Every structure is written in C-alpha cells, then in structure tokens.
Coordinates of C-alpha atoms in Angstrom, one line a residue:
M1 CA -35.0 29.0 -65.6
S2 CA -34.3 31.6 -63.4
E3 CA -30.2 32.4 -62.4
T4 CA -28.8 32.1 -58.8
S5 CA -26.3 34.7 -57.7
E6 CA -22.8 33.7 -56.0
T7 CA -24.5 33.3 -52.5
G8 CA -27.7 31.0 -53.5
T9 CA -30.0 33.8 -53.7
V10 CA -32.8 33.8 -56.3
P11 CA -32.4 37.3 -57.3
G12 CA -35.7 39.0 -56.8
A13 CA -37.1 36.3 -55.2
G14 CA -36.3 37.1 -51.6
V15 CA -35.4 33.9 -51.1
T16 CA -31.8 31.7 -51.0
T17 CA -31.7 28.2 -52.8
G18 CA -31.4 26.4 -49.5
D19 CA -34.9 27.8 -49.0
V20 CA -36.5 26.6 -51.8
A21 CA -34.6 23.2 -51.1
D22 CA -36.4 23.1 -47.8
A23 CA -39.5 23.6 -49.0
A24 CA -39.5 21.0 -51.3
R25 CA -38.4 18.5 -48.4
L26 CA -40.9 19.3 -46.9
V27 CA -43.7 19.0 -49.0
G28 CA -41.5 15.6 -49.9
F29 CA -42.0 14.9 -46.4
G30 CA -46.3 14.9 -46.5
L31 CA -45.9 12.5 -49.2
Q32 CA -44.5 10.0 -46.7
P33 CA -47.9 9.8 -44.9
R34 CA -46.7 7.2 -42.7
T35 CA -43.4 9.5 -41.4
V36 CA -44.1 11.5 -39.0
P37 CA -42.6 15.0 -37.3
A38 CA -42.9 13.7 -33.5
R39 CA -40.3 10.9 -35.3
D40 CA -38.0 12.5 -37.4
V41 CA -35.9 15.5 -36.4
E42 CA -35.8 17.4 -39.6
Y43 CA -39.3 17.2 -40.6
G44 CA -40.4 18.3 -37.2
D45 CA -37.4 21.5 -37.5
L46 CA -39.6 22.3 -41.2
V47 CA -43.0 21.8 -39.4
R48 CA -41.9 24.4 -37.2
R49 CA -39.9 26.7 -39.9
Y50 CA -43.3 26.8 -41.8
R51 CA -45.4 27.8 -39.0
E52 CA -43.0 30.2 -37.1
E53 CA -42.0 32.0 -40.9
P54 CA -45.2 33.0 -43.1
A55 CA -42.3 33.2 -46.4
F56 CA -41.4 30.2 -46.0
A57 CA -44.8 29.2 -45.6
R58 CA -45.8 31.1 -48.5
L59 CA -42.7 29.1 -50.3
V60 CA -43.9 25.5 -49.2
D61 CA -47.4 26.2 -50.4
A62 CA -45.8 28.1 -54.2
V63 CA -44.0 24.5 -54.4
A64 CA -46.7 22.0 -53.4
T65 CA -49.1 23.8 -55.8
G66 CA -46.7 23.2 -58.6
L67 CA -47.3 19.5 -58.0
G68 CA -50.7 20.0 -58.1
L69 CA -50.8 19.5 -54.2
V70 CA -53.3 21.4 -51.9
V71 CA -51.9 21.7 -48.3
L72 CA -54.7 20.9 -46.1
E73 CA -52.8 21.5 -42.5
V74 CA -49.4 21.8 -41.6
S75 CA -48.6 21.3 -37.8
P76 CA -47.0 18.7 -35.7
R77 CA -49.8 16.4 -35.0
A78 CA -50.8 15.7 -38.8
G79 CA -46.8 16.9 -40.4
M80 CA -47.6 18.3 -43.9
A81 CA -50.7 16.9 -44.7
V82 CA -51.6 17.5 -48.1
A83 CA -54.3 15.9 -51.3
A84 CA -53.4 15.7 -54.5
G85 CA -55.5 17.5 -57.0
E86 CA -57.3 14.9 -60.0
D87 CA -54.7 16.1 -62.4
S88 CA -51.4 15.6 -59.8
L89 CA -48.9 13.4 -60.5
F90 CA -49.5 12.3 -56.9
A91 CA -53.1 11.4 -56.9
V92 CA -54.3 7.9 -56.3
R93 CA -57.9 7.7 -57.6
M94 CA -60.6 5.3 -56.4
G95 CA -61.2 3.9 -59.4
D96 CA -57.3 3.1 -60.4
Y97 CA -57.4 1.9 -56.7
A98 CA -60.1 -0.2 -57.1
R99 CA -59.2 -1.7 -60.4
R100 CA -56.2 -2.9 -58.8
A101 CA -57.8 -4.5 -56.2
A102 CA -60.5 -6.0 -58.2
S103 CA -61.0 -7.1 -62.0
D104 CA -64.8 -7.4 -61.2
T105 CA -66.5 -3.9 -62.0
G106 CA -69.4 -5.0 -58.4
D107 CA -66.2 -5.9 -56.5
R108 CA -64.3 -2.1 -57.4
F109 CA -68.3 -0.5 -56.4
L110 CA -68.1 -2.3 -53.2
H111 CA -64.6 -1.5 -51.9
G112 CA -65.7 2.0 -52.4
L113 CA -68.6 1.7 -50.4
A114 CA -66.0 -0.2 -47.9
H115 CA -64.1 3.2 -47.8
L116 CA -67.3 5.5 -47.6
A117 CA -68.9 3.6 -44.1
A118 CA -65.2 3.3 -42.6
A119 CA -65.0 7.1 -42.8
A120 CA -69.1 7.6 -41.9
L121 CA -68.0 5.3 -38.8
A122 CA -64.5 6.2 -38.0
F123 CA -66.7 9.8 -38.0
P124 CA -69.7 10.2 -37.1
R125 CA -70.7 13.4 -36.1
P126 CA -69.6 16.9 -37.1
E127 CA -68.0 17.4 -33.8
D128 CA -66.0 15.0 -34.4
L129 CA -64.6 15.7 -37.7
A130 CA -63.8 19.5 -36.0
D131 CA -62.2 18.5 -33.0
D132 CA -58.9 17.7 -33.7
G133 CA -58.2 15.7 -30.8
Y134 CA -60.7 13.2 -31.5
I135 CA -60.2 9.8 -32.2
G136 CA -62.0 7.4 -33.9
R137 CA -62.1 3.7 -33.8
I138 CA -63.5 1.5 -36.3
T139 CA -63.2 -2.7 -36.7
V140 CA -63.2 -4.8 -40.0
H141 CA -66.8 -6.6 -38.6
G142 CA -68.0 -3.2 -37.6
V143 CA -67.9 -2.0 -40.8
D144 CA -69.4 -5.1 -42.6
A145 CA -72.2 -4.7 -39.6
F146 CA -72.8 -1.1 -40.1
V147 CA -72.7 -2.0 -43.9
R148 CA -75.7 -4.8 -43.5
Q149 CA -77.6 -2.8 -41.4
A150 CA -77.5 0.5 -44.1
C151 CA -78.5 -2.5 -47.1
R152 CA -81.2 -3.5 -44.2
R153 CA -82.8 0.1 -44.3
L154 CA -82.0 1.0 -48.3
E155 CA -84.3 -1.9 -48.6
E156 CA -87.1 -1.2 -46.8
R157 CA -87.1 2.1 -47.8
A158 CA -87.1 0.6 -51.6
D159 CA -90.2 -1.6 -50.7
E160 CA -92.0 1.5 -49.1
S161 CA -91.4 3.3 -52.0
G162 CA -92.3 0.4 -54.5
L163 CA -89.3 0.9 -56.4
N164 CA -87.7 -2.8 -54.6
T165 CA -86.3 -4.2 -58.2
D166 CA -83.0 -4.4 -59.0
P167 CA -81.5 -1.4 -61.2
A168 CA -79.0 -1.3 -63.5
S169 CA -75.1 -2.5 -62.1
D170 CA -74.3 0.9 -62.8
A171 CA -76.9 2.7 -60.8
P172 CA -75.8 6.0 -59.6
G173 CA -76.3 6.4 -55.3
L174 CA -76.2 4.0 -52.4
E175 CA -79.6 2.5 -54.2
A176 CA -77.4 -0.7 -56.0
A177 CA -75.2 -1.5 -53.8
W178 CA -77.0 -2.8 -50.9
R179 CA -78.2 -5.7 -53.4
V180 CA -74.4 -6.5 -54.0
W181 CA -73.4 -6.1 -51.0
T182 CA -76.2 -8.7 -49.2
R183 CA -75.5 -11.4 -51.6
R184 CA -72.2 -11.6 -51.2
S185 CA -70.4 -13.7 -48.2
A186 CA -69.7 -11.6 -44.8
T187 CA -66.2 -13.9 -44.6
G188 CA -66.0 -17.5 -46.3
A189 CA -62.4 -19.1 -46.5
T190 CA -60.4 -20.6 -48.4
K191 CA -58.9 -24.3 -48.0
D192 CA -56.2 -22.7 -45.5
A193 CA -58.8 -21.0 -43.3
R194 CA -57.7 -17.5 -45.0
R195 CA -60.4 -14.7 -45.1
L196 CA -61.6 -14.7 -49.1
A197 CA -60.6 -11.5 -50.5
S198 CA -64.3 -11.2 -52.7
S199 CA -65.5 -11.3 -49.2
T200 CA -67.5 -8.5 -47.8
T201 CA -64.9 -8.8 -44.7
G202 CA -62.1 -9.9 -47.2
I203 CA -62.8 -6.6 -49.3
I204 CA -63.1 -4.2 -45.9
G205 CA -59.4 -5.7 -44.9
K206 CA -57.9 -4.5 -48.4
A207 CA -59.7 -1.1 -47.9
V208 CA -58.3 -0.6 -44.2
A209 CA -55.2 -2.2 -45.3
F210 CA -54.6 0.5 -47.9
L211 CA -56.0 3.6 -45.7
V212 CA -53.1 2.0 -43.1
D213 CA -50.9 2.5 -46.0
S214 CA -51.7 5.8 -47.0
G215 CA -50.8 6.8 -43.4
F216 CA -55.0 7.2 -42.4
L217 CA -55.0 4.7 -40.6
Q218 CA -53.3 3.0 -37.7
R219 CA -53.7 -0.7 -36.6
T220 CA -54.2 -1.5 -32.7
G221 CA -55.0 -5.1 -32.6
D222 CA -56.5 -8.0 -34.5
E223 CA -59.7 -8.1 -32.8
S224 CA -63.2 -8.2 -34.3
G225 CA -61.6 -8.7 -38.1
G226 CA -58.5 -6.4 -36.9
T227 CA -59.3 -3.0 -34.6
Y228 CA -57.6 0.5 -36.1
R229 CA -57.7 3.7 -34.8
T230 CA -57.7 6.9 -37.4
T231 CA -55.0 9.6 -37.8
A232 CA -55.1 13.3 -37.6
R233 CA -54.1 13.1 -41.5
Y234 CA -57.5 10.7 -42.0
Q235 CA -59.5 13.5 -39.8
L236 CA -58.3 15.6 -42.6
Q237 CA -59.5 13.7 -45.8
V238 CA -62.7 12.9 -44.3
R239 CA -63.3 17.0 -43.5
D240 CA -62.5 17.3 -46.9
M241 CA -65.1 14.9 -48.5
A242 CA -67.8 15.1 -45.4
G243 CA -69.6 17.4 -47.9
S244 CA -69.8 15.0 -51.2
A245 CA -73.4 13.3 -52.1
A246 CA -72.7 9.8 -51.3
M247 CA -71.5 10.6 -47.4
A248 CA -74.9 12.5 -46.5
E249 CA -77.1 9.8 -48.3
L250 CA -75.2 7.2 -46.0
L251 CA -75.5 9.2 -43.0
D252 CA -79.1 10.3 -44.1
L253 CA -80.0 7.1 -43.1
G254 CA -80.5 7.7 -39.6
L255 CA -78.2 4.6 -38.8
V256 CA -75.1 6.5 -37.5
P257 CA -76.5 9.0 -35.2
V258 CA -75.0 12.3 -35.6
G259 CA -76.9 14.5 -32.7
D260 CA -77.3 12.7 -29.3
G261 CA -73.1 12.2 -28.9
T262 CA -73.3 8.4 -29.6
A263 CA -71.9 6.4 -32.5
T264 CA -74.0 3.3 -33.0
L265 CA -76.4 2.2 -35.0
L266 CA -80.0 2.6 -34.1
P267 CA -81.4 -0.2 -31.9
A268 CA -83.7 -2.4 -33.3
A269 CA -87.3 -2.8 -32.1
Q270 CA -88.0 -4.8 -28.4
D271 CA -90.3 -7.1 -30.3
D272 CA -88.0 -7.5 -33.2
E273 CA -84.7 -7.3 -31.2
P274 CA -82.4 -9.8 -33.3
G275 CA -79.7 -9.8 -31.2
L276 CA -75.9 -8.5 -31.8
A277 CA -73.9 -8.5 -34.8
V278 CA -71.5 -11.8 -33.3
D279 CA -68.0 -10.6 -32.9
A280 CA -68.8 -7.0 -34.5
G281 CA -66.8 -5.4 -32.2
L282 CA -68.9 -2.7 -31.7
P283 CA -72.9 -2.8 -30.4
F284 CA -74.1 -3.2 -33.8
H285 CA -77.7 -5.3 -34.5
A286 CA -77.2 -8.1 -36.3
L287 CA -79.7 -8.6 -39.2
P288 CA -82.3 -11.5 -39.6

C-alpha cells in the first residue's frame, strides 16, 4: 500500500487522498442508479469536476476499472453511468435475475425475451439510440402484444421453411421462444384478481419492475398494465447491447420498422384485419 505524505498527497501520483475519496464517491453514485445529479448537489459537483478536470476523470476511470466497471458516460443527464463487467462483484447477470424471478427453466427463457422485447420497443430505430434527447415509452400490454406478433411471424417463417417442429427447450435463438410464449396465458388471475406471476404480462411486469429498480425505466401510469418511460441510463445500456445477435434477430423480423420514422407493428393486410389488441396502449394488432 502506498504511503501518504503529511499533506495527504500520494507520492509520485500528483493526486491527494481527497481526490481518491472523491473519485470513489462518484463511482459510488454510479452504483445508485435511481440517484441523479440534478437532485443531489454533491453528485452534480462531482460530475462537473469529472467533465472539467481530465486528471480527475482519469482517476475516476481507474477506480471504476479496478472494481470491474465500464464507464459508459458521465454527464448531467445520465450521471455516472457504469456497466459491470462479467467478473465484477457488481455484475447482475440475466441468468441470476431469471433464477430469482422464476424457478422454471422455461420461465427464465421468457424473462429474457421480455427484456429483449422491451429494449427493442423502447428504441426501435438506430437514430433513437443515437439521439441523447430521445425518450422511449412502453407499456406492459404493449410489450406482450409485440412479442405475440413476433411469435406469429416466427411461426409463419417456420411453416414456410418446413421446420415447424418443436425444438429442444434449450434451442438457441428466438425459434424456440414463440412456442413457449404463445402457449402461456397473457394474464390469468389469482383468486384475489391479481395478475398471475407466470402469465406473460406477469413476466413482463417483473421485468419492467427490475428495470425501474435499476434506474432504467420510470413508471408514469397504470394504464395498459403499467406505462413507463426510458432514462438516459437505459439508453446507454441498450446501445451497449444493440449489436447482440438476439436483438438483431428480433428487429430483423420486420415487426418494428426502423427506417420510416415510426415505431409501430406492421399493419395487418386489409383482407385479414384482426383488430387492435385490447388495452395494448400502442397501435399493435391483435392476433386472430
């Protein structure tokens, strides 16, 4: 361990112990996702210091790296936005989340699909991810309607290729997902009228609650099973995952147009109009 001088300066480092403490404090704020610089004076001051003092910024980055964290952005809008590396003590892996949320392997798979669909709907176009001022909005029923429409497209694609047979439960990609999702009730209810946790909207509800707790979404209302808006932190996280194979596969289905300025599911053919999904909160088309 390095010795410090009487003035609190780390010999040869050009920084004080106070600088190190401030750097660690800023990283600590980054690990409190629901705290924002605009509502905490100390946090705001540390963010400004990071942006104005290159030496302090390097020190903060070094502290984050030592903790296994990747600095995504430090700004007044996002605060200290960090992502945990795979080996970081602070990593929250999707597998760990899914095991806490459900004991059944199939349910864990569906939780992952719910997160993927929420991200795709929140930022349906590349320009949405690139625009720092963009705010995405999703609803629980809207995400369910989107996934069910995606399942319909996957089934049609499997029929066309002559591969519409049940895959193994651990089959990769989305092909195995649509069968599991479509067989699951959208809502269901307990004796006291609560939404069943094992229903698809129950699974989506758990997913968005996790995103709220992580500082990625903010709840804005109760309509359509729950309405939410995205945060700057979530945009940064989705940017990081946008190149994943699963995200690309979902967007490649063509259900979320990515080039015409809209973010709705493709309309059904005029001679096969199934009507709008009930209470979806978004212009998604119901399945027959």
